[in-house]
Amino acid sequence: MVVGQETHPATGASTAPAEFREAVATMHAARLRPEILCEEMPAPQRIAPWASALSADVTVDGVDVGTGRIILLHDPAGNEAWSGTFRCVAYARAEVDLELITDPMLAMVGWTWLTEALDEHGASYVAASGTVTRVATESFGGMADEGGTAQIEIRASWTPVAPEDAPDLAPLDLAPHVEAWGELLCTSAGLPPVPDGVAVMPSRRGQRGGGR
């Protein structure tokens, strides 16, 4: 699947800065677990001059167990709040055991899932921030038999930077950041980690349902 970048209505994709186009290309080169079905989605047009976005569902045995999105923002002029010219904005939501919703450490653990995934994938970053929300739903009356459900939602943003050993003038590599986001989706959905030495297949971008 060829993924383009979102632009303001008055501009064309060909006018995007080269550094943004190169960063988007590395973003879409990320290798994700086969449980993740990932595709392009419309990116916000008012937060930054340039943006590109992906959405994903984590599917196990035909059932969606988690969902999320990641957006790459770019402002060539720089953004003081970002401490850079690029910014990753990510979201992940998954069902969790109802018993976990009262655990006071759940929010901290959810944030750790993100930071550990970024570190494990070698994604260099600064200025990370975000929130972790716990949501519990209980059913009553005619729906009482359905029982309760619980979800965790993780919203985060960080500024991707080049590793210290990156060659000069090399494009900013977003693949580790997208892969870390993919791991966050799977971890929050309760999937076990991929054992060392087991290859991760490329994501089936844009394929859903019978596209297996």
Short mmCIF file of N, CA and C in Angstrom, two decimals, residues 34-206:
data_model
loop_
_atom_site.label_atom_id
_atom_site.label_comp_id
_atom_site.label_asym_id
_atom_site.label_seq_id
_atom_site.Cartn_x
_atom_site.Cartn_y
_atom_site.Cartn_z
N PRO A 34 1.74 -9.54 13.09
CA PRO A 34 0.64 -9.90 12.18
C PRO A 34 -0.74 -9.68 12.77
N GLU A 35 -0.84 -9.55 14.09
CA GLU A 35 -2.15 -9.27 14.69
C GLU A 35 -2.60 -7.83 14.44
N ILE A 36 -1.70 -6.98 13.96
CA ILE A 36 -2.01 -5.57 13.77
C ILE A 36 -2.38 -5.32 12.31
N LEU A 37 -3.60 -4.83 12.09
CA LEU A 37 -4.05 -4.43 10.77
C LEU A 37 -3.99 -2.91 10.71
N CYS A 38 -3.09 -2.39 9.89
CA CYS A 38 -2.76 -0.97 9.91
C CYS A 38 -3.04 -0.34 8.55
N GLU A 39 -3.55 0.88 8.56
CA GLU A 39 -3.85 1.57 7.31
C GLU A 39 -3.75 3.08 7.51
N GLU A 40 -3.69 3.80 6.40
CA GLU A 40 -3.65 5.25 6.45
C GLU A 40 -4.99 5.79 6.91
N MET A 41 -4.96 6.90 7.61
CA MET A 41 -6.16 7.61 8.01
C MET A 41 -5.96 9.11 7.78
N PRO A 42 -7.03 9.89 7.66
CA PRO A 42 -6.86 11.34 7.50
C PRO A 42 -6.17 11.93 8.72
N ALA A 43 -5.22 12.80 8.47
CA ALA A 43 -4.48 13.45 9.57
C ALA A 43 -5.06 14.83 9.83
N PRO A 44 -4.93 15.33 11.06
CA PRO A 44 -5.42 16.69 11.36
C PRO A 44 -4.67 17.72 10.53
N GLN A 45 -5.37 18.75 10.08
CA GLN A 45 -4.78 19.73 9.17
C GLN A 45 -4.50 21.07 9.83
N ARG A 46 -4.86 21.23 11.12
CA ARG A 46 -4.73 22.54 11.74
C ARG A 46 -3.71 22.58 12.86
N ILE A 47 -3.16 21.42 13.21
CA ILE A 47 -2.20 21.41 14.31
C ILE A 47 -0.81 21.80 13.85
N ALA A 48 -0.46 21.37 12.63
CA ALA A 48 0.87 21.64 12.08
C ALA A 48 0.76 21.78 10.58
N PRO A 49 1.74 22.41 9.93
CA PRO A 49 1.67 22.57 8.48
C PRO A 49 1.61 21.25 7.73
N TRP A 50 2.23 20.21 8.29
CA TRP A 50 2.27 18.92 7.61
C TRP A 50 1.97 17.80 8.60
N ALA A 51 1.22 16.80 8.16
CA ALA A 51 0.87 15.70 9.05
C ALA A 51 0.55 14.45 8.25
N SER A 52 0.84 13.32 8.83
CA SER A 52 0.50 12.02 8.25
C SER A 52 0.09 11.10 9.39
N ALA A 53 -0.87 10.21 9.14
CA ALA A 53 -1.40 9.41 10.24
C ALA A 53 -1.70 7.98 9.81
N LEU A 54 -1.60 7.09 10.77
CA LEU A 54 -1.96 5.68 10.60
C LEU A 54 -2.93 5.29 11.71
N SER A 55 -3.85 4.39 11.40
CA SER A 55 -4.71 3.80 12.41
C SER A 55 -4.50 2.30 12.39
N ALA A 56 -4.84 1.63 13.48
CA ALA A 56 -4.62 0.19 13.55
C ALA A 56 -5.61 -0.46 14.49
N ASP A 57 -5.94 -1.70 14.18
CA ASP A 57 -6.71 -2.55 15.08
C ASP A 57 -5.87 -3.78 15.38
N VAL A 58 -5.92 -4.23 16.62
CA VAL A 58 -5.29 -5.49 17.00
C VAL A 58 -6.38 -6.55 16.98
N THR A 59 -6.21 -7.55 16.13
CA THR A 59 -7.24 -8.55 15.91
C THR A 59 -6.70 -9.94 16.24
N VAL A 60 -7.44 -10.65 17.08
CA VAL A 60 -7.07 -12.02 17.46
C VAL A 60 -8.28 -12.92 17.19
N ASP A 61 -8.08 -13.93 16.35
CA ASP A 61 -9.17 -14.86 16.00
C ASP A 61 -10.41 -14.12 15.51
N GLY A 62 -10.17 -13.08 14.70
CA GLY A 62 -11.28 -12.34 14.12
C GLY A 62 -11.94 -11.34 15.03
N VAL A 63 -11.43 -11.17 16.23
CA VAL A 63 -12.02 -10.24 17.20
C VAL A 63 -11.06 -9.08 17.44
N ASP A 64 -11.56 -7.86 17.33
CA ASP A 64 -10.74 -6.68 17.63
C ASP A 64 -10.59 -6.55 19.14
N VAL A 65 -9.35 -6.57 19.62
CA VAL A 65 -9.08 -6.48 21.06
C VAL A 65 -8.39 -5.17 21.43
N GLY A 66 -8.03 -4.38 20.46
CA GLY A 66 -7.38 -3.10 20.73
C GLY A 66 -7.41 -2.23 19.49
N THR A 67 -7.30 -0.94 19.68
CA THR A 67 -7.30 -0.02 18.55
C THR A 67 -6.43 1.18 18.88
N GLY A 68 -5.99 1.90 17.87
CA GLY A 68 -5.17 3.07 18.13
C GLY A 68 -4.82 3.81 16.86
N ARG A 69 -4.08 4.88 17.03
CA ARG A 69 -3.62 5.67 15.90
C ARG A 69 -2.32 6.36 16.28
N ILE A 70 -1.56 6.70 15.26
CA ILE A 70 -0.33 7.48 15.48
C ILE A 70 -0.25 8.53 14.39
N ILE A 71 0.08 9.75 14.78
CA ILE A 71 0.13 10.89 13.87
C ILE A 71 1.52 11.49 13.92
N LEU A 72 2.07 11.78 12.76
CA LEU A 72 3.34 12.49 12.66
C LEU A 72 3.06 13.92 12.25
N LEU A 73 3.46 14.86 13.08
CA LEU A 73 3.30 16.29 12.80
C LEU A 73 4.66 16.88 12.43
N HIS A 74 4.66 17.86 11.53
CA HIS A 74 5.91 18.51 11.14
C HIS A 74 5.68 20.00 10.92
N ASP A 75 6.52 20.79 11.59
CA ASP A 75 6.53 22.24 11.40
C ASP A 75 7.96 22.64 11.10
N PRO A 76 8.28 22.93 9.84
CA PRO A 76 9.67 23.26 9.47
C PRO A 76 10.24 24.43 10.26
N ALA A 77 9.37 25.30 10.75
CA ALA A 77 9.84 26.47 11.51
C ALA A 77 10.17 26.11 12.95
N GLY A 78 9.84 24.91 13.35
CA GLY A 78 10.08 24.51 14.72
C GLY A 78 8.94 24.89 15.63
N ASN A 79 8.84 24.19 16.73
CA ASN A 79 7.78 24.44 17.70
C ASN A 79 8.39 24.38 19.09
N GLU A 80 8.32 25.47 19.81
CA GLU A 80 8.97 25.54 21.12
C GLU A 80 8.44 24.48 22.07
N ALA A 81 7.14 24.20 21.99
CA ALA A 81 6.55 23.20 22.89
C ALA A 81 7.04 21.79 22.57
N TRP A 82 7.42 21.57 21.31
CA TRP A 82 7.90 20.25 20.90
C TRP A 82 9.39 20.06 21.18
N SER A 83 10.13 21.14 21.23
CA SER A 83 11.60 21.07 21.28
C SER A 83 12.14 20.42 20.02
N GLY A 84 11.55 20.76 18.88
CA GLY A 84 11.97 20.19 17.61
C GLY A 84 11.01 20.57 16.50
N THR A 85 11.18 19.96 15.33
CA THR A 85 10.32 20.24 14.18
C THR A 85 9.33 19.11 13.90
N PHE A 86 9.49 17.98 14.57
CA PHE A 86 8.57 16.84 14.40
C PHE A 86 7.93 16.52 15.75
N ARG A 87 6.76 15.91 15.69
CA ARG A 87 6.08 15.46 16.91
C ARG A 87 5.24 14.22 16.58
N CYS A 88 5.36 13.19 17.40
CA CYS A 88 4.52 12.00 17.30
C CYS A 88 3.38 12.13 18.32
N VAL A 89 2.17 11.85 17.87
CA VAL A 89 1.00 11.85 18.75
C VAL A 89 0.35 10.49 18.61
N ALA A 90 0.21 9.78 19.72
CA ALA A 90 -0.29 8.40 19.68
C ALA A 90 -1.45 8.19 20.62
N TYR A 91 -2.28 7.22 20.25
CA TYR A 91 -3.44 6.85 21.05
C TYR A 91 -3.59 5.33 21.01
N ALA A 92 -3.92 4.73 22.14
CA ALA A 92 -4.16 3.29 22.21
C ALA A 92 -5.30 3.04 23.18
N ARG A 93 -6.19 2.11 22.81
CA ARG A 93 -7.30 1.73 23.69
C ARG A 93 -7.48 0.23 23.63
N ALA A 94 -7.70 -0.39 24.78
CA ALA A 94 -7.89 -1.84 24.82
C ALA A 94 -8.74 -2.23 26.01
N GLU A 95 -9.40 -3.37 25.88
CA GLU A 95 -10.15 -3.94 26.99
C GLU A 95 -9.17 -4.53 28.01
N VAL A 96 -9.48 -4.38 29.29
CA VAL A 96 -8.68 -4.99 30.35
C VAL A 96 -9.63 -5.71 31.31
N ASP A 97 -9.07 -6.59 32.13
CA ASP A 97 -9.88 -7.28 33.13
C ASP A 97 -10.52 -6.27 34.06
N LEU A 98 -11.79 -6.48 34.38
CA LEU A 98 -12.52 -5.55 35.23
C LEU A 98 -11.86 -5.39 36.60
N GLU A 99 -11.22 -6.47 37.07
CA GLU A 99 -10.57 -6.42 38.38
C GLU A 99 -9.40 -5.44 38.40
N LEU A 100 -8.81 -5.19 37.23
CA LEU A 100 -7.63 -4.32 37.16
C LEU A 100 -7.98 -2.84 37.27
N ILE A 101 -9.24 -2.50 37.02
CA ILE A 101 -9.58 -1.09 36.91
C ILE A 101 -9.39 -0.36 38.22
N THR A 102 -9.45 -1.07 39.35
CA THR A 102 -9.27 -0.42 40.65
C THR A 102 -7.82 -0.45 41.13
N ASP A 103 -6.95 -1.03 40.35
CA ASP A 103 -5.53 -1.09 40.72
C ASP A 103 -4.93 0.31 40.61
N PRO A 104 -4.45 0.88 41.71
CA PRO A 104 -3.91 2.25 41.66
C PRO A 104 -2.66 2.37 40.79
N MET A 105 -2.03 1.23 40.48
CA MET A 105 -0.81 1.27 39.67
C MET A 105 -1.08 1.11 38.18
N LEU A 106 -2.35 0.89 37.80
CA LEU A 106 -2.64 0.62 36.39
C LEU A 106 -2.21 1.75 35.48
N ALA A 107 -2.49 2.99 35.86
CA ALA A 107 -2.12 4.12 35.01
C ALA A 107 -0.61 4.21 34.83
N MET A 108 0.14 4.05 35.92
CA MET A 108 1.59 4.10 35.82
C MET A 108 2.13 2.96 34.97
N VAL A 109 1.53 1.78 35.12
CA VAL A 109 1.95 0.64 34.31
C VAL A 109 1.67 0.91 32.83
N GLY A 110 0.50 1.50 32.54
CA GLY A 110 0.17 1.81 31.16
C GLY A 110 1.16 2.77 30.53
N TRP A 111 1.60 3.77 31.29
CA TRP A 111 2.60 4.71 30.76
C TRP A 111 3.95 4.00 30.56
N THR A 112 4.26 3.11 31.47
CA THR A 112 5.52 2.36 31.34
C THR A 112 5.51 1.48 30.10
N TRP A 113 4.36 0.94 29.73
CA TRP A 113 4.28 0.15 28.50
C TRP A 113 4.79 0.97 27.32
N LEU A 114 4.44 2.24 27.27
CA LEU A 114 4.87 3.11 26.16
C LEU A 114 6.37 3.38 26.23
N THR A 115 6.84 3.87 27.36
CA THR A 115 8.25 4.26 27.45
C THR A 115 9.18 3.06 27.27
N GLU A 116 8.79 1.90 27.81
CA GLU A 116 9.63 0.72 27.63
C GLU A 116 9.63 0.28 26.17
N ALA A 117 8.49 0.39 25.49
CA ALA A 117 8.44 0.01 24.08
C ALA A 117 9.33 0.93 23.25
N LEU A 118 9.29 2.23 23.53
CA LEU A 118 10.15 3.16 22.80
C LEU A 118 11.63 2.82 23.03
N ASP A 119 12.00 2.54 24.27
CA ASP A 119 13.38 2.22 24.57
C ASP A 119 13.81 0.90 23.93
N GLU A 120 12.95 -0.11 23.99
CA GLU A 120 13.30 -1.42 23.46
C GLU A 120 13.46 -1.40 21.95
N HIS A 121 12.74 -0.51 21.27
CA HIS A 121 12.84 -0.43 19.82
C HIS A 121 13.88 0.59 19.36
N GLY A 122 14.60 1.17 20.31
CA GLY A 122 15.65 2.11 19.95
C GLY A 122 15.13 3.41 19.39
N ALA A 123 13.94 3.82 19.83
CA ALA A 123 13.35 5.07 19.35
C ALA A 123 13.83 6.22 20.24
N SER A 124 14.68 7.06 19.71
CA SER A 124 15.20 8.20 20.46
C SER A 124 14.16 9.32 20.48
N TYR A 125 13.95 9.92 21.65
CA TYR A 125 12.90 10.93 21.76
C TYR A 125 13.19 11.85 22.94
N VAL A 126 12.50 13.00 22.94
CA VAL A 126 12.55 13.94 24.05
C VAL A 126 11.13 14.47 24.27
N ALA A 127 10.94 15.15 25.40
CA ALA A 127 9.71 15.88 25.71
C ALA A 127 8.46 15.02 25.62
N ALA A 128 8.49 13.84 26.22
CA ALA A 128 7.31 12.98 26.22
C ALA A 128 6.28 13.46 27.23
N SER A 129 5.01 13.36 26.88
CA SER A 129 3.93 13.71 27.79
C SER A 129 2.69 12.92 27.41
N GLY A 130 1.74 12.82 28.34
CA GLY A 130 0.53 12.10 28.00
C GLY A 130 -0.34 11.81 29.20
N THR A 131 -1.41 11.05 28.95
CA THR A 131 -2.36 10.68 29.99
C THR A 131 -2.73 9.21 29.83
N VAL A 132 -3.12 8.59 30.94
CA VAL A 132 -3.65 7.23 30.94
C VAL A 132 -4.99 7.28 31.65
N THR A 133 -6.03 6.80 30.97
CA THR A 133 -7.39 6.87 31.50
C THR A 133 -7.94 5.46 31.69
N ARG A 134 -8.57 5.25 32.83
CA ARG A 134 -9.23 3.98 33.12
C ARG A 134 -10.73 4.20 33.05
N VAL A 135 -11.43 3.33 32.32
CA VAL A 135 -12.87 3.48 32.15
C VAL A 135 -13.55 2.16 32.52
N ALA A 136 -14.52 2.22 33.42
CA ALA A 136 -15.29 1.04 33.81
C ALA A 136 -16.75 1.25 33.46
N THR A 137 -17.39 0.21 32.91
CA THR A 137 -18.79 0.28 32.52
C THR A 137 -19.55 -0.86 33.19
N GLU A 138 -20.65 -0.54 33.83
CA GLU A 138 -21.50 -1.55 34.44
C GLU A 138 -22.88 -1.51 33.81
N SER A 139 -23.51 -2.67 33.65
CA SER A 139 -24.81 -2.77 33.01
C SER A 139 -25.89 -3.07 34.04
N PHE A 140 -27.10 -2.52 33.80
CA PHE A 140 -28.20 -2.69 34.74
C PHE A 140 -29.48 -3.02 34.00
N GLY A 141 -30.50 -3.42 34.77
CA GLY A 141 -31.80 -3.70 34.20
C GLY A 141 -31.74 -4.85 33.21
N GLY A 142 -32.31 -4.61 32.02
CA GLY A 142 -32.34 -5.65 31.00
C GLY A 142 -30.99 -6.02 30.46
N MET A 143 -29.97 -5.21 30.74
CA MET A 143 -28.62 -5.48 30.26
C MET A 143 -27.71 -6.02 31.37
N ALA A 144 -28.28 -6.30 32.54
CA ALA A 144 -27.47 -6.70 33.68
C ALA A 144 -26.69 -7.98 33.42
N ASP A 145 -27.25 -8.87 32.59
CA ASP A 145 -26.58 -10.14 32.33
C ASP A 145 -25.28 -9.96 31.53
N GLU A 146 -25.11 -8.81 30.91
CA GLU A 146 -23.91 -8.59 30.10
C GLU A 146 -22.68 -8.33 30.95
N GLY A 147 -22.88 -8.03 32.23
CA GLY A 147 -21.73 -7.81 33.10
C GLY A 147 -21.04 -6.49 32.82
N GLY A 148 -19.95 -6.26 33.52
CA GLY A 148 -19.21 -5.02 33.36
C GLY A 148 -18.03 -5.18 32.42
N THR A 149 -17.54 -4.06 31.93
CA THR A 149 -16.35 -4.04 31.08
C THR A 149 -15.42 -2.94 31.56
N ALA A 150 -14.16 -3.05 31.18
CA ALA A 150 -13.17 -2.04 31.55
C ALA A 150 -12.22 -1.81 30.39
N GLN A 151 -11.78 -0.58 30.24
CA GLN A 151 -10.85 -0.22 29.18
C GLN A 151 -9.75 0.66 29.73
N ILE A 152 -8.62 0.61 29.07
CA ILE A 152 -7.54 1.55 29.35
C ILE A 152 -7.27 2.34 28.07
N GLU A 153 -7.10 3.63 28.21
CA GLU A 153 -6.81 4.51 27.08
C GLU A 153 -5.51 5.26 27.37
N ILE A 154 -4.60 5.20 26.43
CA ILE A 154 -3.30 5.86 26.58
C ILE A 154 -3.17 6.89 25.46
N ARG A 155 -2.98 8.13 25.84
CA ARG A 155 -2.75 9.22 24.90
C ARG A 155 -1.38 9.81 25.20
N ALA A 156 -0.56 9.93 24.20
CA ALA A 156 0.81 10.38 24.44
C ALA A 156 1.36 11.13 23.24
N SER A 157 2.34 11.96 23.50
CA SER A 157 3.07 12.62 22.42
C SER A 157 4.52 12.75 22.83
N TRP A 158 5.40 12.75 21.83
CA TRP A 158 6.83 12.88 22.08
C TRP A 158 7.50 13.40 20.81
N THR A 159 8.68 13.94 20.98
CA THR A 159 9.44 14.48 19.85
C THR A 159 10.50 13.48 19.44
N PRO A 160 10.39 12.90 18.24
CA PRO A 160 11.41 11.97 17.78
C PRO A 160 12.69 12.72 17.40
N VAL A 161 13.81 12.17 17.78
CA VAL A 161 15.11 12.78 17.44
C VAL A 161 16.03 11.70 16.88
N ALA A 162 17.05 12.14 16.18
CA ALA A 162 18.00 11.20 15.61
C ALA A 162 18.88 10.61 16.70
N PRO A 163 19.18 9.31 16.64
CA PRO A 163 20.11 8.72 17.61
C PRO A 163 21.47 9.39 17.52
N GLU A 164 22.22 9.32 18.60
CA GLU A 164 23.54 9.96 18.63
C GLU A 164 24.47 9.41 17.56
N ASP A 165 24.30 8.13 17.19
CA ASP A 165 25.20 7.52 16.22
C ASP A 165 24.65 7.59 14.79
N ALA A 166 23.56 8.34 14.57
CA ALA A 166 22.99 8.44 13.23
C ALA A 166 23.91 9.25 12.32
N PRO A 167 24.06 8.86 11.05
CA PRO A 167 24.89 9.63 10.12
C PRO A 167 24.34 11.04 9.93
N ASP A 168 25.24 11.97 9.69
CA ASP A 168 24.81 13.34 9.42
C ASP A 168 23.93 13.38 8.18
N LEU A 169 22.89 14.20 8.23
CA LEU A 169 21.96 14.43 7.12
C LEU A 169 21.11 13.20 6.79
N ALA A 170 21.15 12.16 7.60
CA ALA A 170 20.30 10.99 7.37
C ALA A 170 18.85 11.35 7.70
N PRO A 171 17.87 10.79 6.95
CA PRO A 171 16.47 11.08 7.25
C PRO A 171 16.11 10.63 8.67
N LEU A 172 15.21 11.35 9.29
CA LEU A 172 14.73 10.94 10.60
C LEU A 172 13.98 9.63 10.46
N ASP A 173 14.41 8.61 11.20
CA ASP A 173 13.83 7.27 11.06
C ASP A 173 12.67 7.12 12.04
N LEU A 174 11.45 7.08 11.51
CA LEU A 174 10.26 6.93 12.34
C LEU A 174 9.84 5.48 12.54
N ALA A 175 10.48 4.55 11.84
CA ALA A 175 10.08 3.14 11.97
C ALA A 175 10.12 2.65 13.41
N PRO A 176 11.17 2.91 14.19
CA PRO A 176 11.17 2.44 15.58
C PRO A 176 10.03 3.02 16.41
N HIS A 177 9.61 4.23 16.11
CA HIS A 177 8.52 4.86 16.85
C HIS A 177 7.19 4.20 16.52
N VAL A 178 6.97 3.90 15.25
CA VAL A 178 5.74 3.21 14.86
C VAL A 178 5.72 1.79 15.42
N GLU A 179 6.87 1.13 15.40
CA GLU A 179 6.95 -0.22 15.95
C GLU A 179 6.70 -0.22 17.46
N ALA A 180 7.19 0.80 18.15
CA ALA A 180 6.92 0.91 19.59
C ALA A 180 5.44 1.13 19.85
N TRP A 181 4.81 1.97 19.03
CA TRP A 181 3.37 2.18 19.15
C TRP A 181 2.62 0.87 18.91
N GLY A 182 3.06 0.09 17.93
CA GLY A 182 2.43 -1.20 17.68
C GLY A 182 2.57 -2.14 18.86
N GLU A 183 3.74 -2.11 19.49
CA GLU A 183 3.93 -2.95 20.68
C GLU A 183 3.04 -2.48 21.82
N LEU A 184 2.89 -1.17 21.97
CA LEU A 184 1.98 -0.64 22.99
C LEU A 184 0.57 -1.16 22.78
N LEU A 185 0.10 -1.16 21.53
CA LEU A 185 -1.24 -1.66 21.23
C LEU A 185 -1.39 -3.11 21.67
N CYS A 186 -0.40 -3.93 21.34
CA CYS A 186 -0.48 -5.35 21.66
C CYS A 186 -0.36 -5.59 23.17
N THR A 187 0.52 -4.87 23.82
CA THR A 187 0.69 -5.06 25.26
C THR A 187 -0.56 -4.65 26.02
N SER A 188 -1.14 -3.51 25.66
CA SER A 188 -2.34 -3.05 26.35
C SER A 188 -3.52 -3.99 26.10
N ALA A 189 -3.50 -4.71 24.95
CA ALA A 189 -4.56 -5.66 24.64
C ALA A 189 -4.31 -7.02 25.28
N GLY A 190 -3.17 -7.17 25.97
CA GLY A 190 -2.90 -8.40 26.69
C GLY A 190 -2.19 -9.47 25.89
N LEU A 191 -1.67 -9.14 24.71
CA LEU A 191 -0.93 -10.13 23.92
C LEU A 191 0.44 -10.35 24.53
N PRO A 192 0.92 -11.58 24.57
CA PRO A 192 2.26 -11.84 25.10
C PRO A 192 3.31 -11.28 24.16
N PRO A 193 4.49 -10.94 24.67
CA PRO A 193 5.55 -10.42 23.80
C PRO A 193 6.03 -11.49 22.83
N VAL A 194 6.56 -11.05 21.70
CA VAL A 194 7.12 -11.98 20.73
C VAL A 194 8.45 -12.49 21.28
N PRO A 195 8.65 -13.81 21.36
CA PRO A 195 9.91 -14.34 21.89
C PRO A 195 11.11 -13.90 21.07
N ASP A 196 12.25 -13.78 21.73
CA ASP A 196 13.48 -13.43 21.04
C ASP A 196 13.77 -14.46 19.95
N GLY A 197 14.20 -13.97 18.80
CA GLY A 197 14.54 -14.86 17.70
C GLY A 197 13.39 -15.18 16.78
N VAL A 198 12.16 -14.75 17.13
CA VAL A 198 11.00 -14.98 16.27
C VAL A 198 10.80 -13.75 15.40
N ALA A 199 10.76 -13.95 14.11
CA ALA A 199 10.62 -12.84 13.17
C ALA A 199 9.22 -12.25 13.24
N VAL A 200 9.12 -10.94 13.13
CA VAL A 200 7.84 -10.25 13.08
C VAL A 200 7.53 -9.97 11.62
N MET A 201 6.39 -10.46 11.16
CA MET A 201 6.01 -10.26 9.76
C MET A 201 5.58 -8.82 9.54
N PRO A 202 5.75 -8.32 8.30
CA PRO A 202 5.27 -6.96 8.01
C PRO A 202 3.77 -6.86 8.19
N SER A 203 3.31 -5.66 8.56
CA SER A 203 1.88 -5.43 8.74
C SER A 203 1.15 -5.56 7.42
N ARG A 204 -0.09 -6.09 7.46
CA ARG A 204 -0.95 -6.13 6.28
C ARG A 204 -1.65 -4.79 6.17
N ARG A 205 -0.96 -3.79 5.71
CA ARG A 205 -1.53 -2.44 5.67
C ARG A 205 -2.72 -2.41 4.71
N GLY A 206 -3.81 -1.87 5.21
CA GLY A 206 -4.97 -1.67 4.37
C GLY A 206 -5.80 -2.90 4.13
#
